[in-house]
PDB file of C-alpha atoms in Angstrom:
ATOM      1  CA  MET N   1      69.361  20.035  -4.344  1.00 43.00           C
ATOM      2  CA  PHE N   2      70.734  21.500  -1.635  1.00 38.00           C
ATOM      3  CA  GLN N   3      68.113  23.975  -0.979  1.00 35.00           C
ATOM      4  CA  ARG N   4      65.377  20.802  -1.413  1.00 42.00           C
ATOM      5  CA  LEU N   5      67.358  18.698   0.776  1.00 41.00           C
ATOM      6  CA  LEU N   6      67.779  21.308   3.729  1.00 41.00           C
ATOM      7  CA  ALA N   7      64.081  22.553   3.168  1.00 38.00           C
ATOM      8  CA  ALA N   8      63.000  18.791   3.652  1.00 44.00           C
ATOM      9  CA  ALA N   9      65.414  18.649   7.047  1.00 44.00           C
ATOM     10  CA  LEU N  10      64.417  21.807   8.646  1.00 39.00           C
ATOM     11  CA  CYS N  11      60.969  20.923   8.062  1.00 43.00           C
ATOM     12  CA  LEU N  12      61.785  17.566  10.026  1.00 48.00           C
ATOM     13  CA  GLY N  13      62.600  19.488  12.485  1.00 55.00           C
ATOM     14  CA  ALA N  14      66.404  19.499  12.308  1.00 59.00           C
ATOM     15  CA  ASP N  15      68.708  21.492  14.687  1.00 58.00           C
ATOM     16  CA  PRO N  16      69.079  25.057  12.644  1.00 49.00           C
ATOM     17  CA  GLY N  17      72.518  25.658  14.430  1.00 50.00           C
ATOM     18  CA  LEU N  18      73.537  22.362  12.202  1.00 56.00           C
ATOM     19  CA  ALA N  19      72.426  23.980   8.816  1.00 45.00           C
ATOM     20  CA  GLY N  20      75.590  24.860   7.604  1.00 46.00           C
ATOM     21  CA  SER N  21      77.122  21.613   8.188  1.00 69.00           C
ATOM     22  CA  TYR N  22      75.107  20.131   4.960  1.00 79.00           C
ATOM     23  CA  CYS N  23      75.662  16.281   4.316  1.00 93.00           C
ATOM     24  CA  GLY N  24      74.318  13.905   1.838  1.00 91.00           C
ATOM     25  CA  GLY N  25      74.665  12.371  -1.089  1.00 85.00           C
ATOM     26  CA  ASP N  26      78.399  12.521  -1.928  1.00 90.00           C
ATOM     27  CA  VAL N  27      78.941  13.896   1.164  1.00 95.00           C
ATOM     28  CA  ALA N  28      79.398  11.108   4.273  1.00 97.00           C
ATOM     29  CA  CYS N  29      78.009  13.130   7.450  1.00 98.00           C
ATOM     30  CA  THR N  30      80.541  12.387  10.399  1.00 97.00           C
ATOM     31  CA  VAL N  31      80.019  11.778  13.392  1.00 98.00           C
ATOM     32  CA  ASP N  32      82.326  10.391  16.624  1.00 98.00           C
ATOM     33  CA  GLY N  33      83.928   6.737  15.554  1.00 98.00           C
ATOM     34  CA  GLY N  34      83.100   7.064  11.916  1.00 98.00           C
ATOM     35  CA  ASN N  35      80.495   8.383   9.528  1.00 98.00           C
ATOM     36  CA  TYR N  36      77.477   7.226   7.321  1.00 98.00           C
ATOM     37  CA  ARG N  37      75.567   8.271   4.211  1.00 98.00           C
ATOM     38  CA  ILE N  38      72.034   9.621   3.941  1.00 98.00           C
ATOM     39  CA  GLU N  39      69.897  10.375   0.131  1.00 97.00           C
ATOM     40  CA  LEU N  40      66.332  12.180   0.870  1.00 97.00           C
ATOM     41  CA  PRO N  41      63.420  11.276  -1.310  1.00 96.00           C
ATOM     42  CA  GLN N  42      63.501  14.344  -3.925  1.00 93.00           C
ATOM     43  CA  ASP N  43      59.847  15.285  -3.828  1.00 94.00           C
ATOM     44  CA  GLY N  44      60.533  16.407  -0.110  1.00 93.00           C
ATOM     45  CA  ASP N  45      57.983  14.125   1.294  1.00 96.00           C
ATOM     46  CA  VAL N  46      60.131  12.903   4.022  1.00 97.00           C
ATOM     47  CA  ARG N  47      58.116  10.457   6.813  1.00 97.00           C
ATOM     48  CA  GLY N  48      61.374   8.630   8.519  1.00 98.00           C
ATOM     49  CA  ALA N  49      64.364   7.294   7.490  1.00 98.00           C
ATOM     50  CA  TYR N  50      65.731   3.701   7.106  1.00 98.00           C
ATOM     51  CA  VAL N  51      68.741   2.946   8.780  1.00 98.00           C
ATOM     52  CA  TYR N  52      70.953   0.232   7.113  1.00 98.00           C
ATOM     53  CA  PHE N  53      74.199  -1.810   8.005  1.00 98.00           C
ATOM     54  CA  HIS N  54      75.603  -3.463   4.890  1.00 98.00           C
ATOM     55  CA  GLY N  55      77.362  -6.577   4.276  1.00 98.00           C
ATOM     56  CA  PHE N  56      80.749  -8.401   4.795  1.00 97.00           C
ATOM     57  CA  LYS N  57      83.368  -6.500   2.962  1.00 97.00           C
ATOM     58  CA  SER N  58      80.954  -3.628   1.708  1.00 98.00           C
ATOM     59  CA  SER N  59      80.593   0.316   2.823  1.00 98.00           C
ATOM     60  CA  ALA N  60      78.843   2.577   2.849  1.00 98.00           C
ATOM     61  CA  GLU N  61      79.834   4.503   0.017  1.00 97.00           C
ATOM     62  CA  LEU N  62      79.366   1.075  -1.986  1.00 97.00           C
ATOM     63  CA  GLN N  63      75.959   0.360  -0.895  1.00 98.00           C
ATOM     64  CA  MET N  64      74.667   4.044  -1.900  1.00 98.00           C
ATOM     65  CA  ARG N  65      75.182   2.093  -5.157  1.00 97.00           C
ATOM     66  CA  GLN N  66      72.665  -0.268  -4.715  1.00 97.00           C
ATOM     67  CA  ARG N  67      69.997   1.612  -5.911  1.00 98.00           C
ATOM     68  CA  ALA N  68      67.518  -0.933  -6.449  1.00 98.00           C
ATOM     69  CA  LEU N  69      67.223  -0.928  -2.160  1.00 98.00           C
ATOM     70  CA  VAL N  70      67.834   3.071  -2.340  1.00 98.00           C
ATOM     71  CA  ASP N  71      64.898   3.847  -4.555  1.00 98.00           C
ATOM     72  CA  THR N  72      62.616   1.283  -2.822  1.00 98.00           C
ATOM     73  CA  THR N  73      63.409   3.221   0.425  1.00 98.00           C
ATOM     74  CA  LEU N  74      62.753   6.290  -1.044  1.00 98.00           C
ATOM     75  CA  ALA N  75      59.511   5.493  -2.673  1.00 98.00           C
ATOM     76  CA  HIS N  76      58.280   4.780   0.837  1.00 98.00           C
ATOM     77  CA  HIS N  77      58.832   8.339   1.588  1.00 98.00           C
ATOM     78  CA  LEU N  78      62.027   6.980   4.194  1.00 98.00           C
ATOM     79  CA  ALA N  79      65.707   8.476   3.635  1.00 98.00           C
ATOM     80  CA  TYR N  80      68.112   5.756   3.155  1.00 98.00           C
ATOM     81  CA  VAL N  81      70.896   5.923   5.452  1.00 98.00           C
ATOM     82  CA  ALA N  82      73.993   3.741   4.536  1.00 98.00           C
ATOM     83  CA  VAL N  83      76.265   3.360   7.835  1.00 98.00           C
ATOM     84  CA  ASP N  84      80.128   2.638   7.399  1.00 98.00           C
ATOM     85  CA  GLY N  85      82.017   0.068   8.849  1.00 98.00           C
ATOM     86  CA  LEU N  86      85.126  -0.607   9.635  1.00 97.00           C
ATOM     87  CA  ALA N  87      86.945  -2.885   7.113  1.00 94.00           C
ATOM     88  CA  GLY N  88      84.223  -3.754   5.840  1.00 96.00           C
ATOM     89  CA  GLY N  89      82.563  -5.654   9.190  1.00 97.00           C
ATOM     90  CA  TRP N  90      80.779  -4.757  12.704  1.00 98.00           C
ATOM     91  CA  SER N  91      81.740  -5.565  16.246  1.00 98.00           C
ATOM     92  CA  TYR N  92      78.827  -6.602  17.889  1.00 98.00           C
ATOM     93  CA  PRO N  93      78.799  -9.180  20.352  1.00 97.00           C
ATOM     94  CA  GLY N  94      80.037 -12.757  19.076  1.00 97.00           C
ATOM     95  CA  ALA N  95      81.781 -11.195  15.859  1.00 97.00           C
ATOM     96  CA  PRO N  96      84.887 -12.231  15.135  1.00 94.00           C
ATOM     97  CA  ARG N  97      86.309  -8.638  15.607  1.00 88.00           C
ATOM     98  CA  ARG N  98      86.620  -5.934  17.979  1.00 92.00           C
ATOM     99  CA  ASP N  99      87.453  -2.815  15.834  1.00 94.00           C
ATOM    100  CA  ARG N 100      84.806  -0.123  17.510  1.00 97.00           C
ATOM    101  CA  ASP N 101      82.136   0.509  19.950  1.00 98.00           C
ATOM    102  CA  GLU N 102      79.540  -0.048  17.745  1.00 98.00           C
ATOM    103  CA  ARG N 103      76.881   0.400  20.289  1.00 98.00           C
ATOM    104  CA  ARG N 104      78.446   3.912  21.356  1.00 98.00           C
ATOM    105  CA  PHE N 105      79.422   4.652  17.183  1.00 98.00           C
ATOM    106  CA  ILE N 106      75.508   3.887  16.442  1.00 98.00           C
ATOM    107  CA  GLY N 107      74.070   6.066  19.840  1.00 98.00           C
ATOM    108  CA  ASN N 108      76.063   8.830  17.897  1.00 98.00           C
ATOM    109  CA  VAL N 109      74.794   8.011  14.190  1.00 98.00           C
ATOM    110  CA  LEU N 110      71.281   8.133  15.557  1.00 98.00           C
ATOM    111  CA  ASN N 111      71.795  11.100  17.658  1.00 98.00           C
ATOM    112  CA  ASP N 112      72.952  13.250  14.698  1.00 98.00           C
ATOM    113  CA  LEU N 113      70.443  11.762  12.444  1.00 98.00           C
ATOM    114  CA  GLN N 114      67.788  13.514  14.715  1.00 97.00           C
ATOM    115  CA  ASN N 115      70.049  16.257  15.397  1.00 97.00           C
ATOM    116  CA  ARG N 116      71.022  17.032  11.725  1.00 96.00           C
ATOM    117  CA  HIS N 117      68.185  16.125  10.120  1.00 95.00           C
ATOM    118  CA  GLY N 118      65.229  15.891  12.560  1.00 97.00           C
ATOM    119  CA  PHE N 119      64.937  11.624  12.346  1.00 98.00           C
ATOM    120  CA  ALA N 120      63.030  11.202  15.979  1.00 98.00           C
ATOM    121  CA  PRO N 121      63.580   7.952  17.230  1.00 98.00           C
ATOM    122  CA  GLU N 122      59.749   7.163  15.942  1.00 98.00           C
ATOM    123  CA  LYS N 123      60.886   7.964  12.233  1.00 98.00           C
ATOM    124  CA  VAL N 124      63.929   5.803  12.470  1.00 98.00           C
ATOM    125  CA  ILE N 125      63.588   1.637  11.241  1.00 98.00           C
ATOM    126  CA  VAL N 126      66.925  -0.336  11.303  1.00 98.00           C
ATOM    127  CA  GLY N 127      67.943  -3.007   8.704  1.00 98.00           C
ATOM    128  CA  GLY N 128      70.653  -4.412   7.457  1.00 98.00           C
ATOM    129  CA  PHE N 129      72.462  -7.884   5.574  1.00 98.00           C
ATOM    130  CA  SER N 130      73.779 -10.728   6.712  1.00 98.00           C
ATOM    131  CA  VAL N 131      76.627  -9.569   9.308  1.00 98.00           C
ATOM    132  CA  GLY N 132      74.846  -5.811   8.774  1.00 98.00           C
ATOM    133  CA  ALA N 133      71.501  -8.006   9.645  1.00 98.00           C
ATOM    134  CA  SER N 134      73.313  -8.823  12.967  1.00 98.00           C
ATOM    135  CA  MET N 135      74.147  -5.552  13.834  1.00 98.00           C
ATOM    136  CA  ALA N 136      71.133  -4.234  13.288  1.00 98.00           C
ATOM    137  CA  TRP N 137      69.367  -7.314  15.811  1.00 98.00           C
ATOM    138  CA  TYR N 138      72.149  -6.557  17.921  1.00 98.00           C
ATOM    139  CA  THR N 139      71.115  -2.237  17.800  1.00 98.00           C
ATOM    140  CA  ALA N 140      67.163  -3.482  18.776  1.00 98.00           C
ATOM    141  CA  CYS N 141      68.164  -5.673  21.583  1.00 98.00           C
ATOM    142  CA  GLU N 142      70.263  -2.763  23.201  1.00 98.00           C
ATOM    143  CA  GLN N 143      68.993   0.354  21.559  1.00 97.00           C
ATOM    144  CA  GLY N 144      65.432  -0.451  20.775  1.00 98.00           C
ATOM    145  CA  GLY N 145      63.760   2.382  22.121  1.00 97.00           C
ATOM    146  CA  ARG N 146      65.602   4.392  20.199  1.00 98.00           C
ATOM    147  CA  VAL N 147      63.998   3.054  16.644  1.00 98.00           C
ATOM    148  CA  ALA N 148      60.536   1.945  15.252  1.00 98.00           C
ATOM    149  CA  ALA N 149      60.750  -0.504  14.000  1.00 98.00           C
ATOM    150  CA  MET N 150      63.126  -3.521  11.976  1.00 98.00           C
ATOM    151  CA  VAL N 151      63.475  -4.877   8.796  1.00 98.00           C
ATOM    152  CA  THR N 152      66.334  -7.362   7.887  1.00 98.00           C
ATOM    153  CA  PHE N 153      67.887  -9.834   5.701  1.00 98.00           C
ATOM    154  CA  SER N 154      69.939 -13.077   6.225  1.00 98.00           C
ATOM    155  CA  GLY N 155      71.874 -12.389   9.576  1.00 98.00           C
ATOM    156  CA  VAL N 156      70.879 -12.483  13.153  1.00 98.00           C
ATOM    157  CA  PHE N 157      72.119 -13.164  16.747  1.00 98.00           C
ATOM    158  CA  TRP N 158      75.460 -15.097  17.186  1.00 98.00           C
ATOM    159  CA  ASP N 159      77.000 -17.607  19.643  1.00 98.00           C
ATOM    160  CA  PRO N 160      76.242 -17.079  22.618  1.00 98.00           C
ATOM    161  CA  LEU N 161      73.190 -16.022  22.396  1.00 98.00           C
ATOM    162  CA  PRO N 162      71.693 -13.467  24.833  1.00 98.00           C
ATOM    163  CA  LYS N 163      69.328 -14.727  27.085  1.00 98.00           C
ATOM    164  CA  ALA N 164      66.238 -12.528  26.763  1.00 98.00           C
ATOM    165  CA  ALA N 165      66.594 -10.204  29.844  1.00 98.00           C
ATOM    166  CA  ASP N 166      69.803  -9.166  28.460  1.00 98.00           C
ATOM    167  CA  CYS N 167      67.281  -7.050  25.583  1.00 98.00           C
ATOM    168  CA  THR N 168      65.792  -3.890  25.970  1.00 96.00           C
ATOM    169  CA  GLY N 169      62.233  -4.416  26.994  1.00 93.00           C
ATOM    170  CA  ASN N 170      61.532  -1.811  24.165  1.00 95.00           C
ATOM    171  CA  LEU N 171      61.904  -4.144  21.392  1.00 98.00           C
ATOM    172  CA  PRO N 172      60.394  -2.495  18.331  1.00 98.00           C
ATOM    173  CA  PRO N 173      57.791  -4.433  16.179  1.00 98.00           C
ATOM    174  CA  MET N 174      60.400  -6.630  13.386  1.00 98.00           C
ATOM    175  CA  ILE N 175      60.604  -8.591  10.259  1.00 98.00           C
ATOM    176  CA  HIS N 176      63.437 -11.014   9.363  1.00 98.00           C
ATOM    177  CA  PHE N 177      63.942 -12.500   5.980  1.00 98.00           C
ATOM    178  CA  HIS N 178      66.112 -15.867   5.785  1.00 98.00           C
ATOM    179  CA  GLY N 179      66.583 -18.390   2.320  1.00 98.00           C
ATOM    180  CA  THR N 180      66.320 -21.629   3.021  1.00 98.00           C
ATOM    181  CA  ALA N 181      69.198 -22.447   0.321  1.00 98.00           C
ATOM    182  CA  ASP N 182      71.349 -19.764   2.289  1.00 98.00           C
ATOM    183  CA  ARG N 183      74.505 -21.234   2.787  1.00 98.00           C
ATOM    184  CA  THR N 184      76.793 -17.912   3.814  1.00 98.00           C
ATOM    185  CA  PHE N 185      74.228 -17.431   7.101  1.00 98.00           C
ATOM    186  CA  PRO N 186      72.368 -20.382   7.322  1.00 98.00           C
ATOM    187  CA  LEU N 187      68.735 -20.714   9.265  1.00 98.00           C
ATOM    188  CA  ALA N 188      70.454 -22.866  11.938  1.00 98.00           C
ATOM    189  CA  GLY N 189      73.896 -20.351  11.506  1.00 98.00           C
ATOM    190  CA  ARG N 190      77.581 -22.110  11.259  1.00 98.00           C
ATOM    191  CA  PRO N 191      80.869 -22.044  12.260  1.00 97.00           C
ATOM    192  CA  ILE N 192      83.183 -18.886  11.803  1.00 97.00           C
ATOM    193  CA  GLY N 193      86.639 -20.579  11.499  1.00 94.00           C
ATOM    194  CA  ARG N 194      87.127 -22.190  14.930  1.00 93.00           C
ATOM    195  CA  THR N 195      86.324 -19.869  17.787  1.00 95.00           C
ATOM    196  CA  PHE N 196      82.963 -17.928  16.359  1.00 97.00           C
ATOM    197  CA  HIS N 197      79.491 -18.816  15.480  1.00 98.00           C
ATOM    198  CA  GLN N 198      76.485 -17.507  13.776  1.00 98.00           C
ATOM    199  CA  GLY N 199      73.460 -17.973  15.703  1.00 98.00           C
ATOM    200  CA  ASP N 200      70.404 -19.958  14.603  1.00 98.00           C
ATOM    201  CA  ALA N 201      67.420 -17.504  13.489  1.00 98.00           C
ATOM    202  CA  LEU N 202      64.714 -19.735  14.969  1.00 98.00           C
ATOM    203  CA  LYS N 203      66.400 -19.467  18.525  1.00 98.00           C
ATOM    204  CA  SER N 204      67.136 -15.725  17.809  1.00 98.00           C
ATOM    205  CA  VAL N 205      63.670 -14.647  17.286  1.00 98.00           C
ATOM    206  CA  ALA N 206      62.453 -16.840  20.021  1.00 98.00           C
ATOM    207  CA  ILE N 207      64.249 -14.966  22.168  1.00 98.00           C
ATOM    208  CA  TYR N 208      62.941 -11.521  20.392  1.00 98.00           C
ATOM    209  CA  ARG N 209      59.921 -12.378  21.142  1.00 98.00           C
ATOM    210  CA  GLU N 210      60.216 -13.479  24.608  1.00 98.00           C
ATOM    211  CA  ARG N 211      61.617 -10.835  25.454  1.00 98.00           C
ATOM    212  CA  ALA N 212      58.950  -8.252  23.436  1.00 98.00           C
ATOM    213  CA  ARG N 213      56.298 -10.443  25.391  1.00 98.00           C
ATOM    214  CA  CYS N 214      54.420 -11.242  22.018  1.00 98.00           C
ATOM    215  CA  ASP N 215      51.430 -13.222  22.192  1.00 98.00           C
ATOM    216  CA  LEU N 216      52.898 -16.628  21.351  1.00 97.00           C
ATOM    217  CA  PRO N 217      49.241 -18.136  21.374  1.00 97.00           C
ATOM    218  CA  ALA N 218      47.831 -15.798  18.814  1.00 98.00           C
ATOM    219  CA  ALA N 219      50.647 -17.112  15.973  1.00 98.00           C
ATOM    220  CA  HIS N 220      49.107 -17.025  12.969  1.00 98.00           C
ATOM    221  CA  LYS N 221      50.539 -17.269   8.949  1.00 98.00           C
ATOM    222  CA  SER N 222      50.150 -14.177   6.575  1.00 97.00           C
ATOM    223  CA  THR N 223      51.356 -13.691   3.693  1.00 97.00           C
ATOM    224  CA  ILE N 224      54.249 -11.256   2.539  1.00 97.00           C
ATOM    225  CA  ASP N 225      55.219 -11.139  -1.417  1.00 96.00           C
ATOM    226  CA  GLY N 226      53.876 -14.597  -1.635  1.00 96.00           C
ATOM    227  CA  ILE N 227      55.980 -15.684   1.076  1.00 97.00           C
ATOM    228  CA  VAL N 228      54.002 -17.859   4.331  1.00 97.00           C
ATOM    229  CA  CYS N 229      55.309 -16.078   7.331  1.00 98.00           C
ATOM    230  CA  ASP N 230      55.067 -16.757  10.662  1.00 98.00           C
ATOM    231  CA  ASP N 231      52.934 -13.641  12.398  1.00 98.00           C
ATOM    232  CA  VAL N 232      53.287 -13.259  16.000  1.00 98.00           C
ATOM    233  CA  PRO N 233      51.093 -10.291  17.188  1.00 97.00           C
ATOM    234  CA  GLY N 234      50.469  -8.587  20.798  1.00 97.00           C
ATOM    235  CA  CYS N 235      53.762  -8.217  21.465  1.00 97.00           C
ATOM    236  CA  LEU N 236      54.729  -4.323  23.508  1.00 96.00           C
ATOM    237  CA  ARG N 237      55.647  -2.475  20.632  1.00 97.00           C
ATOM    238  CA  GLY N 238      54.031  -4.734  17.469  1.00 96.00           C
ATOM    239  CA  GLU N 239      54.074  -7.917  15.651  1.00 97.00           C
ATOM    240  CA  SER N 240      57.081  -9.906  15.043  1.00 98.00           C
ATOM    241  CA  ILE N 241      57.340 -11.983  11.765  1.00 98.00           C
ATOM    242  CA  LEU N 242      59.626 -14.422  10.393  1.00 98.00           C
ATOM    243  CA  CYS N 243      59.329 -14.731   6.723  1.00 98.00           C
ATOM    244  CA  ILE N 244      61.381 -17.554   5.336  1.00 98.00           C
ATOM    245  CA  HIS N 245      61.266 -18.239   1.717  1.00 98.00           C
ATOM    246  CA  ASP N 246      63.388 -20.709  -0.797  1.00 98.00           C
ATOM    247  CA  GLY N 247      66.262 -18.437  -1.835  1.00 98.00           C
ATOM    248  CA  GLY N 248      69.540 -17.872  -0.725  1.00 98.00           C
ATOM    249  CA  HIS N 249      71.599 -15.288   1.002  1.00 98.00           C
ATOM    250  CA  GLU N 250      70.399 -12.179  -0.514  1.00 98.00           C
ATOM    251  CA  ALA N 251      68.449  -8.437   0.240  1.00 98.00           C
ATOM    252  CA  ARG N 252      65.968  -8.648  -2.359  1.00 97.00           C
ATOM    253  CA  PRO N 253      64.483  -4.786  -2.987  1.00 98.00           C
ATOM    254  CA  ASP N 254      60.663  -6.235  -3.415  1.00 98.00           C
ATOM    255  CA  LEU N 255      61.222  -8.221  -0.246  1.00 98.00           C
ATOM    256  CA  LEU N 256      62.308  -4.356   1.504  1.00 98.00           C
ATOM    257  CA  ASP N 257      59.440  -3.236  -0.199  1.00 98.00           C
ATOM    258  CA  ALA N 258      57.100  -5.707   1.125  1.00 98.00           C
ATOM    259  CA  GLY N 259      58.398  -5.302   4.611  1.00 98.00           C
ATOM    260  CA  LEU N 260      57.900  -1.634   4.918  1.00 98.00           C
ATOM    261  CA  THR N 261      54.650  -1.901   4.075  1.00 97.00           C
ATOM    262  CA  ALA N 262      53.599  -4.578   6.307  1.00 96.00           C
ATOM    263  CA  LEU N 263      55.484  -2.688   9.025  1.00 95.00           C
ATOM    264  CA  GLY N 264      52.880   0.370   8.520  1.00 95.00           C
ATOM    265  CA  TYR N 265      55.319   2.302   5.779  1.00 96.00           C
ATOM    266  CA  PRO N 266      53.397   2.323   2.567  1.00 95.00           C
ATOM    267  CA  LYS N 267      54.159   3.859  -0.416  1.00 95.00           C
TER     268      LYS N 267
END
């Protein structure tokens, strides 16, 4: 297994100086500020990486046990990367916690993915579920030029919502799935305690599209995995797609499969 993973990493252009510092599978990859876990397709056909931020009270180790999501990702010739939050959570703007400088930490993760495994920005897709999806949204907002695309589930920006100008102009193409029956992170958001408030999904998408200079008059409907989605083309780097389904708070492998395919990452 080690030889196969190492060969794949070297084939992707990883820094040979890091070849002796192997990580993968049950061995976490450590960077300044935390760690992540990674699994690569076993056939050696590795075309990129899906960097996933877990939901509340989970961890990178637990996320790797969500085999349906992992195996779906691997089937698309992508490495599955589970980033580890602190104490099961994330410290993005508006979040109830301030445990870590996430922008710096995630920057370290992206650096390590390139230096250790050879995943340059054009090979990295970010995603996540619930508060992990929110972490992906802020990563795209703050470091969008370092990723190629985004596929997220059931989580967006938090109040106060960023202004369009707060985000980089290099926002990647994206697809977001959200359920009308979601009561944990509703489409309109909800208060968390007396101080914090989840953001509105429609307003978050509008901010994203404004900054990405999407062609709003050209918006049309497209169908993804049986869901009629709001598809806006003409953005600086690609389409912006919002898929509202009738489900609840969930990250489904069939939706991940359809989302990756829709954004140009086929099996």
